[in-house]
PDB file of C-alpha atoms in Angstrom:
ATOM      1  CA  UNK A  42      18.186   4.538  -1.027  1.00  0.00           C
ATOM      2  CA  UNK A  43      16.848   5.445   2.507  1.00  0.00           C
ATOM      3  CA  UNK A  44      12.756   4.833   2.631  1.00  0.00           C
ATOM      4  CA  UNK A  45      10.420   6.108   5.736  1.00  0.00           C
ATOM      5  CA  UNK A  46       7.522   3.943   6.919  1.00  0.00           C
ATOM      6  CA  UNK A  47       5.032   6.052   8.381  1.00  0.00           C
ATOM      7  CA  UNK A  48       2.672   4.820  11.556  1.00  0.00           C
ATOM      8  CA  UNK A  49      -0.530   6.761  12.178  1.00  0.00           C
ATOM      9  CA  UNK A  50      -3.415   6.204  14.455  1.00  0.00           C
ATOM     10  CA  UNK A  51      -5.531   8.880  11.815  1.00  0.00           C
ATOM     11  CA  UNK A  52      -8.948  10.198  13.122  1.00  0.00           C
ATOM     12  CA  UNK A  53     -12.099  12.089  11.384  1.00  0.00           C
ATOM     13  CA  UNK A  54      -9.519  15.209  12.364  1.00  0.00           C
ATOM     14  CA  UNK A  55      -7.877  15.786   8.957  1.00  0.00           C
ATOM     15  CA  UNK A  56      -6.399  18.899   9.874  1.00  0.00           C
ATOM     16  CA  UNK A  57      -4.619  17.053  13.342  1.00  0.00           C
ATOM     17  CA  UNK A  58      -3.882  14.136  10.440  1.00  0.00           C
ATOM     18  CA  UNK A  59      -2.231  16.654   8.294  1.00  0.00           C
ATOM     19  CA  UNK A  60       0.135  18.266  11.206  1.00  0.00           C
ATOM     20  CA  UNK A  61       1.023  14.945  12.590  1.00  0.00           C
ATOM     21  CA  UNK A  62       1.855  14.006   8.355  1.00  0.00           C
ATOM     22  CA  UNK A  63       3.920  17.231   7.837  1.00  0.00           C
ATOM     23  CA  UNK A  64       5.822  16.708  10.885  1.00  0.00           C
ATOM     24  CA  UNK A  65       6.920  13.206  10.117  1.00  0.00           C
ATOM     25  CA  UNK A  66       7.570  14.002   7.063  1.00  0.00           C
ATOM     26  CA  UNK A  67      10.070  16.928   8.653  1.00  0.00           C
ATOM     27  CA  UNK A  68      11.501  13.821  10.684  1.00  0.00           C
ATOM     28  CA  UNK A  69      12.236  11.454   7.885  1.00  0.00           C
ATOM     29  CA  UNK A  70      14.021  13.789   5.856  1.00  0.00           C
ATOM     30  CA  UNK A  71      15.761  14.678   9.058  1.00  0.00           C
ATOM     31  CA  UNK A  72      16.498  11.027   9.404  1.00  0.00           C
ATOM     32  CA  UNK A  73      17.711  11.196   5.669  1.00  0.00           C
ATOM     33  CA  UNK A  74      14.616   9.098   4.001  1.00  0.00           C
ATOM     34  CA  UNK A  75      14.704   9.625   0.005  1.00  0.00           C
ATOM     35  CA  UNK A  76      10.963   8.603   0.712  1.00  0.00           C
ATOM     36  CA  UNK A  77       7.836   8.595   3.304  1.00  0.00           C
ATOM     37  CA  UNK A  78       5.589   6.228   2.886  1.00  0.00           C
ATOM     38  CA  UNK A  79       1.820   7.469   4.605  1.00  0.00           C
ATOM     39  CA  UNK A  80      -0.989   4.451   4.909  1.00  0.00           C
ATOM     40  CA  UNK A  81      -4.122   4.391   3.937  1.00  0.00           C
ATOM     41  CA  UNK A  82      -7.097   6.723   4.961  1.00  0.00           C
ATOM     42  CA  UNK A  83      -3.777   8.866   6.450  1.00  0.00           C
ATOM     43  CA  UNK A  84      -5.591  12.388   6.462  1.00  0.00           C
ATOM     44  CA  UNK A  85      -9.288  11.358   7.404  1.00  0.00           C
ATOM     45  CA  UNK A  86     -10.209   7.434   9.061  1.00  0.00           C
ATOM     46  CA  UNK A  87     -13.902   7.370  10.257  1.00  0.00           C
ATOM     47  CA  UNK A  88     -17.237   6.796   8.799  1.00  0.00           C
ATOM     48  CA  UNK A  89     -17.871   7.806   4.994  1.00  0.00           C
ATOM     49  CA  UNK A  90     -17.739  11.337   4.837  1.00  0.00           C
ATOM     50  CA  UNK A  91     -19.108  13.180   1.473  1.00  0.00           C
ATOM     51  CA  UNK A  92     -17.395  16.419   3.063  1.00  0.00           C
ATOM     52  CA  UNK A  93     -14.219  14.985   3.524  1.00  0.00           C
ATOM     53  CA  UNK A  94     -13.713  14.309  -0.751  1.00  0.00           C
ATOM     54  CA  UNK A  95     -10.694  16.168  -2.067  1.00  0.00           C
ATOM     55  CA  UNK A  96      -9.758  16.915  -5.393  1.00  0.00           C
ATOM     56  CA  UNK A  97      -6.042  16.944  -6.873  1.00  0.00           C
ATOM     57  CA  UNK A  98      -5.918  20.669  -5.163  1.00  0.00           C
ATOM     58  CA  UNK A  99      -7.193  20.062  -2.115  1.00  0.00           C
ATOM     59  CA  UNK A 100      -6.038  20.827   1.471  1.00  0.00           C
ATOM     60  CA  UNK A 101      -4.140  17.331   1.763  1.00  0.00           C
ATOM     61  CA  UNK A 102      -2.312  17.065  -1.503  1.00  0.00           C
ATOM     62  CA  UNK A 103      -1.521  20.801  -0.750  1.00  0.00           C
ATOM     63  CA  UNK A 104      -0.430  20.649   2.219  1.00  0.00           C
ATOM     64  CA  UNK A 105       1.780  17.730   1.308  1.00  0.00           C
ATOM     65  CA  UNK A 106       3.335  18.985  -2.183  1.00  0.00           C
ATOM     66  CA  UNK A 107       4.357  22.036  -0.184  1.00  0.00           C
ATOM     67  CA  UNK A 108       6.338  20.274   2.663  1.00  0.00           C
ATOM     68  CA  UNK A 109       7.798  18.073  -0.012  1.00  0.00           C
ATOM     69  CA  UNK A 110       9.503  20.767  -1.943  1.00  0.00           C
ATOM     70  CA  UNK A 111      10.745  22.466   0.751  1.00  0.00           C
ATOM     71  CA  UNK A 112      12.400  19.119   2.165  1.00  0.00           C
ATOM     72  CA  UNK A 113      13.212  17.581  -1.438  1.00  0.00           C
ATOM     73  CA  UNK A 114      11.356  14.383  -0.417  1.00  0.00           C
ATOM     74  CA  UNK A 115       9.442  12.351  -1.880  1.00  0.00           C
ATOM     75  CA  UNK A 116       5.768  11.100  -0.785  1.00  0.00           C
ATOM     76  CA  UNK A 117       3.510   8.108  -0.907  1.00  0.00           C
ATOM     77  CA  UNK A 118       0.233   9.368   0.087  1.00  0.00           C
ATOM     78  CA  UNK A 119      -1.246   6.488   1.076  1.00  0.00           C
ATOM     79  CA  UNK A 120      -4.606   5.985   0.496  1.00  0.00           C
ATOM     80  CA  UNK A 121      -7.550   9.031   0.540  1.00  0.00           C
ATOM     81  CA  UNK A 122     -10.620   9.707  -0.663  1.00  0.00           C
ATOM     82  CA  UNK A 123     -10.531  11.869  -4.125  1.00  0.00           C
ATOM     83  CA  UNK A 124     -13.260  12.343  -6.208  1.00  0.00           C
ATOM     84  CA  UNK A 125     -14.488  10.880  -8.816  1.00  0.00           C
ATOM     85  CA  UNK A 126     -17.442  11.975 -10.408  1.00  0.00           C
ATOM     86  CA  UNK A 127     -19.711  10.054  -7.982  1.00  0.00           C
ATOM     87  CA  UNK A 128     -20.114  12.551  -5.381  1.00  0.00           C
ATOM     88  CA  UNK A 129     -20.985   9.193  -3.199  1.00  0.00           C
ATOM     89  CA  UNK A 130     -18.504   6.747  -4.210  1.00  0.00           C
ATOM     90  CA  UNK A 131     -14.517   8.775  -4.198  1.00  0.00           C
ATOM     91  CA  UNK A 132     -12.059   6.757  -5.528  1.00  0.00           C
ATOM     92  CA  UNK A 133      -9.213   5.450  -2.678  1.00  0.00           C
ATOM     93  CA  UNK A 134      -6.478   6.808  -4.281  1.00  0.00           C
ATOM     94  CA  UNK A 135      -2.586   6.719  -3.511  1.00  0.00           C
ATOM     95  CA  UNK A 136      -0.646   9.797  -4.887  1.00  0.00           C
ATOM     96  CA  UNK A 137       2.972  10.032  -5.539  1.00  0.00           C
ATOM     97  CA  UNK A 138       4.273  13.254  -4.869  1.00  0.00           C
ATOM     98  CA  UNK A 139       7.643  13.508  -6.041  1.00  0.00           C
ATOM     99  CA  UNK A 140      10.433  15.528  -4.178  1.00  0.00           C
ATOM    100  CA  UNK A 141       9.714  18.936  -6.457  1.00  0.00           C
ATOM    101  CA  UNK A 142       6.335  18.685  -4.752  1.00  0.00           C
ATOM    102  CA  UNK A 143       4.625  17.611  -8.025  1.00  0.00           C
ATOM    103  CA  UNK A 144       1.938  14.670  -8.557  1.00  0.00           C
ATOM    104  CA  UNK A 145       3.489  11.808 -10.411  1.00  0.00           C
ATOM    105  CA  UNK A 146       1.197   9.447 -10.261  1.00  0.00           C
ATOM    106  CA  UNK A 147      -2.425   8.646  -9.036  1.00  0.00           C
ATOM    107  CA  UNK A 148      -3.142   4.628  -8.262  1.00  0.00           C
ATOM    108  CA  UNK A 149      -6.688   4.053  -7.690  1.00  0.00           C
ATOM    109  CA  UNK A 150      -7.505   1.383  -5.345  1.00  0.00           C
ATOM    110  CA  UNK A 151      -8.869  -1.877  -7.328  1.00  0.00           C
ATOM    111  CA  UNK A 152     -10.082  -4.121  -4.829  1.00  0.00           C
ATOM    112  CA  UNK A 153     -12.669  -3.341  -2.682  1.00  0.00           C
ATOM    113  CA  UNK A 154     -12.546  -4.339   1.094  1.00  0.00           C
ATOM    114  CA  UNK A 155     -15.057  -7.050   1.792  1.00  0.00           C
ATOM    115  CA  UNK A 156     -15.459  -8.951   4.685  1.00  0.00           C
ATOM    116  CA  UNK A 157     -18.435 -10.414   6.984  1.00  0.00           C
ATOM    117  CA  UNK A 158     -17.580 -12.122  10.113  1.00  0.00           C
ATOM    118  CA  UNK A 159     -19.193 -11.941  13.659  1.00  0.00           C
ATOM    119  CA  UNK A 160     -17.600  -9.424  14.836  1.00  0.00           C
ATOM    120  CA  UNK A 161     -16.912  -7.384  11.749  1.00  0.00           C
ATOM    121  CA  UNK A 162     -19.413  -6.489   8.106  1.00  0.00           C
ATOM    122  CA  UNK A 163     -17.620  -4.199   6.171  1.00  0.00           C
ATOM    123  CA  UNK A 164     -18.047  -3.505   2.017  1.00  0.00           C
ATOM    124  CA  UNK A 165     -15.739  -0.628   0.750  1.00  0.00           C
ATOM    125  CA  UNK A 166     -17.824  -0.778  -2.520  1.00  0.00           C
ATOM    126  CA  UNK A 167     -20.896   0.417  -0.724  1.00  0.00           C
ATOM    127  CA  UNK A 168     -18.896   4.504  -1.144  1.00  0.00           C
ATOM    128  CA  UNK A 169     -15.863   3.284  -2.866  1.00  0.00           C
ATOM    129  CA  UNK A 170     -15.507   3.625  -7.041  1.00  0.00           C
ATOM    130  CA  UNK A 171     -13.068   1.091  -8.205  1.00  0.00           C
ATOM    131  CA  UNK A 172     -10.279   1.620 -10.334  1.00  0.00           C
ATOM    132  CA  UNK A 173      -9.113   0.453 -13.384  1.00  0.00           C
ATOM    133  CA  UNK A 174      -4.998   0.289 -13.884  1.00  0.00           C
ATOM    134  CA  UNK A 175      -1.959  -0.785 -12.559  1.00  0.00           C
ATOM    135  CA  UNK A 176       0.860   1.930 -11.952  1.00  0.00           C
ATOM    136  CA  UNK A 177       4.349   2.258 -11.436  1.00  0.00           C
ATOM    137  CA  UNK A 178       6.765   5.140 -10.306  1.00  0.00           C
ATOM    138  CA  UNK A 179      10.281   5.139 -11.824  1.00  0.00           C
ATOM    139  CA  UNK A 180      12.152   7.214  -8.833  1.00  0.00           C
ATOM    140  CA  UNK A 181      16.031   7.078  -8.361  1.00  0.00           C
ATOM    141  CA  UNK A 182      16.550   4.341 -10.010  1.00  0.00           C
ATOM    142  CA  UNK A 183      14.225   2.025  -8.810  1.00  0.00           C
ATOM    143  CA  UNK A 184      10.604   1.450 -10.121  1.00  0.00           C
ATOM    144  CA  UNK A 185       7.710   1.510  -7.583  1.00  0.00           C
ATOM    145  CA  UNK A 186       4.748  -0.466  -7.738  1.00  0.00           C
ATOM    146  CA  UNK A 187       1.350   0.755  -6.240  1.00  0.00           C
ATOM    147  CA  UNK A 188      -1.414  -0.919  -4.570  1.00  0.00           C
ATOM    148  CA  UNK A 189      -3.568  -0.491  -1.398  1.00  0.00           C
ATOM    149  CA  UNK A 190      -4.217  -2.536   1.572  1.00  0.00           C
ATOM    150  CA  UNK A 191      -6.770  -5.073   0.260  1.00  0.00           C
ATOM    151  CA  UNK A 192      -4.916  -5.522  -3.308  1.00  0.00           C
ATOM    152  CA  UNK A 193      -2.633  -7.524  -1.000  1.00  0.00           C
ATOM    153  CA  UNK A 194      -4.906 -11.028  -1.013  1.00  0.00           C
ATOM    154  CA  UNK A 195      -4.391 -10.869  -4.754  1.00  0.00           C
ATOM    155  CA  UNK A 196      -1.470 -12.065  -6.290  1.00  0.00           C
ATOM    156  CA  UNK A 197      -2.123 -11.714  -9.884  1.00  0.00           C
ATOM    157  CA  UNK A 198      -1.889  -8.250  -8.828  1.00  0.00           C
ATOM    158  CA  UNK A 199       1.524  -7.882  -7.861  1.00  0.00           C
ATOM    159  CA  UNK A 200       2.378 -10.722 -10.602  1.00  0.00           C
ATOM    160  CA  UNK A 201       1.972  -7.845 -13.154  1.00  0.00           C
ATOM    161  CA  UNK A 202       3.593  -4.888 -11.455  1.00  0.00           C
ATOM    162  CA  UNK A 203       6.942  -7.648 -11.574  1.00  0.00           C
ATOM    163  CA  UNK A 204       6.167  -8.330 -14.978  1.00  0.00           C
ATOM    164  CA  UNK A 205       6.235  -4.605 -16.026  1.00  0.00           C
ATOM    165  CA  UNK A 206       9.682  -3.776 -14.077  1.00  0.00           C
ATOM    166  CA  UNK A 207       8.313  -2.943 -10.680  1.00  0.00           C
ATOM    167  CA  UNK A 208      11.403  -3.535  -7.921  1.00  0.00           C
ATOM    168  CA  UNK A 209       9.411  -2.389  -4.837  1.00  0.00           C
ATOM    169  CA  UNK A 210       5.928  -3.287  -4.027  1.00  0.00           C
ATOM    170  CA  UNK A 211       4.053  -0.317  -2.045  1.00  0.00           C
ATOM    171  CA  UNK A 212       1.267  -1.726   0.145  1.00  0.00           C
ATOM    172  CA  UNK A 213       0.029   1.103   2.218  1.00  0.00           C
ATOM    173  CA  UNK A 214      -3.014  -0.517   4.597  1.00  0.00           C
ATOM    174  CA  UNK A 215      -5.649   0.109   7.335  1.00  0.00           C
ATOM    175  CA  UNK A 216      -5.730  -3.552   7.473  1.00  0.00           C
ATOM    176  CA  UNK A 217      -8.366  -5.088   9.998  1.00  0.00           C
ATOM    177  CA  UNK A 218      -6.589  -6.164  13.617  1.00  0.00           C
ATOM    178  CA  UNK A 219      -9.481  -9.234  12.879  1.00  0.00           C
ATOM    179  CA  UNK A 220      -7.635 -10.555   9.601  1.00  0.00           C
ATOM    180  CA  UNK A 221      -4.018  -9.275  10.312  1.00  0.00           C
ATOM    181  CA  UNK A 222      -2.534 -11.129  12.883  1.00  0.00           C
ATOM    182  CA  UNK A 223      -3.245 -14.046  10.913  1.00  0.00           C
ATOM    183  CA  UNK A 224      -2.262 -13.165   7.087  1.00  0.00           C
ATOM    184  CA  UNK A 225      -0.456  -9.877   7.416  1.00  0.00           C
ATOM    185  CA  UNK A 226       3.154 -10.801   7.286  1.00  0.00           C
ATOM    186  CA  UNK A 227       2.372 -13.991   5.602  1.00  0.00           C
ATOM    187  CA  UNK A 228       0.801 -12.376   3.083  1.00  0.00           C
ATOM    188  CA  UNK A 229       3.448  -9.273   2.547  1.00  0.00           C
ATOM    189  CA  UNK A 230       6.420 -11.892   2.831  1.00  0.00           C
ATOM    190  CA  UNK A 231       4.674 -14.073  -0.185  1.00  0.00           C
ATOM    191  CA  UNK A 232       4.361 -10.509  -2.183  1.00  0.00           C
ATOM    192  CA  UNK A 233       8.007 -10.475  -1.804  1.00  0.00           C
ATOM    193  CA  UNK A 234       8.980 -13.721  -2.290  1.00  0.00           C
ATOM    194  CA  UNK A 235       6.372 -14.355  -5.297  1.00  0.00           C
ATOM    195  CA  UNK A 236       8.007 -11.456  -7.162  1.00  0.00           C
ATOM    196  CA  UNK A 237      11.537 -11.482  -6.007  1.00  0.00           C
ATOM    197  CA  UNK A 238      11.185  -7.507  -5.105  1.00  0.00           C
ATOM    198  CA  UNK A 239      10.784  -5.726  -1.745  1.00  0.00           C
ATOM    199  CA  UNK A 240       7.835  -4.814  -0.109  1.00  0.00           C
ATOM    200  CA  UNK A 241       6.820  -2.211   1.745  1.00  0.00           C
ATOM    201  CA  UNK A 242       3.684  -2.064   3.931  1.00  0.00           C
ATOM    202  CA  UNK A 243       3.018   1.129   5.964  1.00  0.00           C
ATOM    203  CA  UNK A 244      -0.034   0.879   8.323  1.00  0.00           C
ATOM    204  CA  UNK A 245      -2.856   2.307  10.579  1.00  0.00           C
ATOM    205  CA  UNK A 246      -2.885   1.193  14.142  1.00  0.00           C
ATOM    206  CA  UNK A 247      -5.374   1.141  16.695  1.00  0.00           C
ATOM    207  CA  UNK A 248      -9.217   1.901  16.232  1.00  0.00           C
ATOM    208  CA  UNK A 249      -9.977   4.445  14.481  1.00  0.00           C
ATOM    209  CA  UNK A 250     -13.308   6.792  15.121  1.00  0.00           C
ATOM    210  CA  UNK A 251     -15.779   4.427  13.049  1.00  0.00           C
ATOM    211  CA  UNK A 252     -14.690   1.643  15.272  1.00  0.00           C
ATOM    212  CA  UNK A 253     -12.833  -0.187  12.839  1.00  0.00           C
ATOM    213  CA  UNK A 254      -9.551  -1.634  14.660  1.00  0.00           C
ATOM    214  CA  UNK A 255      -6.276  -1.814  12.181  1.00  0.00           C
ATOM    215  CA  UNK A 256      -3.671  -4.160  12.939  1.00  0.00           C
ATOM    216  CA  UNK A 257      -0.724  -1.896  12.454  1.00  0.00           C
ATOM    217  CA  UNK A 258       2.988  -3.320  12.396  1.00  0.00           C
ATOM    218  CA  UNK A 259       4.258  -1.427   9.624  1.00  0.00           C
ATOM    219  CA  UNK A 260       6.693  -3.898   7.864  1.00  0.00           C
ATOM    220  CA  UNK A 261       9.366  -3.577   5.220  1.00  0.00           C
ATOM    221  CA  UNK A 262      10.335  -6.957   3.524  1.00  0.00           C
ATOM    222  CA  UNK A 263      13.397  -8.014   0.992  1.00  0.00           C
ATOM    223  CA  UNK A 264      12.891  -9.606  -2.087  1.00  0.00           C
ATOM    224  CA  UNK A 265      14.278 -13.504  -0.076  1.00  0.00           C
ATOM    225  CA  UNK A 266      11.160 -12.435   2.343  1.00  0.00           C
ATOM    226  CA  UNK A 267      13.101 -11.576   4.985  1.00  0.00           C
ATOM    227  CA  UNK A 268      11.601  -8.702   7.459  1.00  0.00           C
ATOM    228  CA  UNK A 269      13.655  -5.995   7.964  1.00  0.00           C
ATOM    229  CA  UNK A 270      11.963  -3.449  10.083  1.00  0.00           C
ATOM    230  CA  UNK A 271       8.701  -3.784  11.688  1.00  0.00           C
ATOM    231  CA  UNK A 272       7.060  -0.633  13.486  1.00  0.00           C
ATOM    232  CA  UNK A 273       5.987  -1.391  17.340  1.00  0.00           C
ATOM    233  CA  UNK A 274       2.852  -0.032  18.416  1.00  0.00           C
ATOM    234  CA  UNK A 275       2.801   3.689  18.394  1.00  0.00           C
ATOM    235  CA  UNK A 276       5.954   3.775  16.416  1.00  0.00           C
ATOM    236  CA  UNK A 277       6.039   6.871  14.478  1.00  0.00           C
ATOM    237  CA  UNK A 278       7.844   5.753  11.378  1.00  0.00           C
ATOM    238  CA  UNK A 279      10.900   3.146  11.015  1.00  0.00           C
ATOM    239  CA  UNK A 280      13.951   3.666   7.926  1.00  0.00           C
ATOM    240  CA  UNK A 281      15.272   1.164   5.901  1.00  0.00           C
ATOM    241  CA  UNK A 282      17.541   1.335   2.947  1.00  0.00           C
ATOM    242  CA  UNK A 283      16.895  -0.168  -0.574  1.00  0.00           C
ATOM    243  CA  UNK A 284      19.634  -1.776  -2.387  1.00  0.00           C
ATOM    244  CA  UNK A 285      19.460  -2.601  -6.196  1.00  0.00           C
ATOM    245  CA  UNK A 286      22.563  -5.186  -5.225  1.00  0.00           C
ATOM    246  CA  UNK A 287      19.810  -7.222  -2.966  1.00  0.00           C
ATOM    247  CA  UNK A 288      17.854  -7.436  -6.209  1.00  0.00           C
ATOM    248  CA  UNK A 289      20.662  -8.291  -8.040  1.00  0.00           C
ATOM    249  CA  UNK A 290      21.576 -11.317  -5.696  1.00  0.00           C
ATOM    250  CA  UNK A 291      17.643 -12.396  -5.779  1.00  0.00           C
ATOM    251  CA  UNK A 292      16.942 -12.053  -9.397  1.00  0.00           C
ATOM    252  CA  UNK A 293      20.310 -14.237 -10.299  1.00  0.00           C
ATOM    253  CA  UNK A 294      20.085 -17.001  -7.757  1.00  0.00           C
ATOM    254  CA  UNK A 295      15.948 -17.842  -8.470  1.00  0.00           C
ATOM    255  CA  UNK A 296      13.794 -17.012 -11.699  1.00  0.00           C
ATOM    256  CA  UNK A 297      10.867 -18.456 -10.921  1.00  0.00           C
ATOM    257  CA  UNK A 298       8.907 -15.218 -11.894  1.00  0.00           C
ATOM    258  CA  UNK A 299       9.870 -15.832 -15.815  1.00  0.00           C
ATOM    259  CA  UNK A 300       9.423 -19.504 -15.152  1.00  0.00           C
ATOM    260  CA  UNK A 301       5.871 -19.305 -15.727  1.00  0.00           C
ATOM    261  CA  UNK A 302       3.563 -21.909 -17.535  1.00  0.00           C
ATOM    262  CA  UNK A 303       0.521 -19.963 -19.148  1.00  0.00           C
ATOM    263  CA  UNK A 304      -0.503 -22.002 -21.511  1.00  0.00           C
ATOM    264  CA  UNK A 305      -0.804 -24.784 -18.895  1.00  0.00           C
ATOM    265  CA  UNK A 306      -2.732 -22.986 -16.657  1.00  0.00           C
ATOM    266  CA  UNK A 307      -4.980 -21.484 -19.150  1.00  0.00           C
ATOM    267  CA  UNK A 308      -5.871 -24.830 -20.178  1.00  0.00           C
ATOM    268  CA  UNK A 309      -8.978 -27.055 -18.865  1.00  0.00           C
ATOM    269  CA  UNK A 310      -8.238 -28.422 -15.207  1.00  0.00           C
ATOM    270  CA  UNK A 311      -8.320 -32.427 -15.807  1.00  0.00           C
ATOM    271  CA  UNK A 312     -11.217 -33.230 -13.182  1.00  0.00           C
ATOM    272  CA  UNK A 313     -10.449 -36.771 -11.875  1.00  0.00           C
ATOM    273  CA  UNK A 314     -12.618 -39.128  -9.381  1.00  0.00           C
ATOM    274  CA  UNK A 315     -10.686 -41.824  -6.947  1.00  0.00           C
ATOM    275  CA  UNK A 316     -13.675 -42.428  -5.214  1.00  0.00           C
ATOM    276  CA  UNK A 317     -15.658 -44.805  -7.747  1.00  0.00           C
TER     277      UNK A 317
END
């Protein structure tokens, strides 16, 4: 199965977002992806915008759907705002649009950016709503597992997406330029290698209009960790083909993710001095 990872440099333009989206979605399905991949905050990255909330029916998820069915490829939207009921805090949502041009599935993003360095303060929660639940997409025989960008520093995460079938790990990301050259392809490898599944990571790139600088490097990783296409700067998206055999070969040679202890770590740490 043939997968698209899409590179954007998005702006506070969502209807330049959406014609750069539509057209690489045209391209990948030219290319003869099964699947695009978008990042996070694909059709609007700037400052919190009220304005720029969609619902389901919106001019992004429209716009998308449409393009979809006519190509008869699937989507990974990966990361917008959609409301939630707090006109002030949207949810981050990834959609699945599936190659009919209907919503599958809605994954709201769980962990909240936080960081506070020098150069960089940032709190998602501030206008973010949380979610609450994992989700998976069974599509052509593989089942996809959804997160965004800052789900990545937490493994527990991706430790149940395994445990309820999940073969590919979907990591869409504006990840900061500060943190990422540092832990983003350790981090995506040990997704990979955690969870014996690949792992695909399609990213924002340069800074965006709110002065927040993404990392980019859009990366696709097997389930032995191995990288196996990694977007250059400006790269507009990079292919790479899925095989259930690669599982196959993973899953039989190493079970460590059914070799897990529970009950051990559930149970008091023993605290012991040397120093007395």
């Amino acid at each position: 199965m043939r997968v698209a990872l899409a590179q954007m440099s998005s702006g506070p333009d969502r209807d330049a977002n959406l014609d750069r989206m539509a057209a690489t979605l045209d391209r990948a399905a030219d290319a003869g992806a099964e699947l695009l991949l978008l990042p996070e905050a694909c059709a609007y990255r700037g400052a919190p915008s009220p304005g720029l909330v969609e619902e389901r029916d919106g001019p992004t998820l429209s716009r998308l759907r449409s393009v979809a069915a006519a190509r008869g490829l699937a989507v990974l939207v990966g990361g917008m705002w959609l409301a939630s009921g707090e006109e002030a805090r949207p949810y981050n949502a990834a959609v699945f649009v599936g190659p009919t041009g209907r919503i599958v599935a809605e994954y709201r993003k769980v962990h909240l950016f936080r960081l506070a360095t020098a150069e960089v303060t940032e709190d998602e929660g501030e206008y973010t709503t949380p979610g609450d639940r994992l989700v998976t997409v069974a599509y052509r025989g593989l089942s996809f597992g959804l997160s965004i960008c800052y789900d990545l520093r937490f493994p527990e995460l991706y430790r149940s997406l395994a445990r309820s079938g999940a073969d590919v790990l979907c990591v869409p990301s504006n990840f900061s330029a500060l943190t990422g050259a540092a832990h983003w392809e350790p981090l995506l490898r040990a997704r990979a290698i955690e969870n014996l599944c690949y792992v695909l990571a399609p990213a924002q790139e340069g800074v965006g209009d709110d002065g927040f600088a993404a990392f980019g490097q859009s990366m696709a990783v097997d389930p032995w960790g191995r990288v196996l296409a990694r977007a250059e700067e400006g790269t507009e998206f990079v292919t790479v083909d899925l095989d259930p055999a690669t599982l196959g070969r993973a899953r039989a040679a190493l079970n460590a993710p059914n070799e897990t202890a529970p009950a051990v770590y559930d149970r008091p740490v023993a605290r012991e001095r040397a120093d007395d």
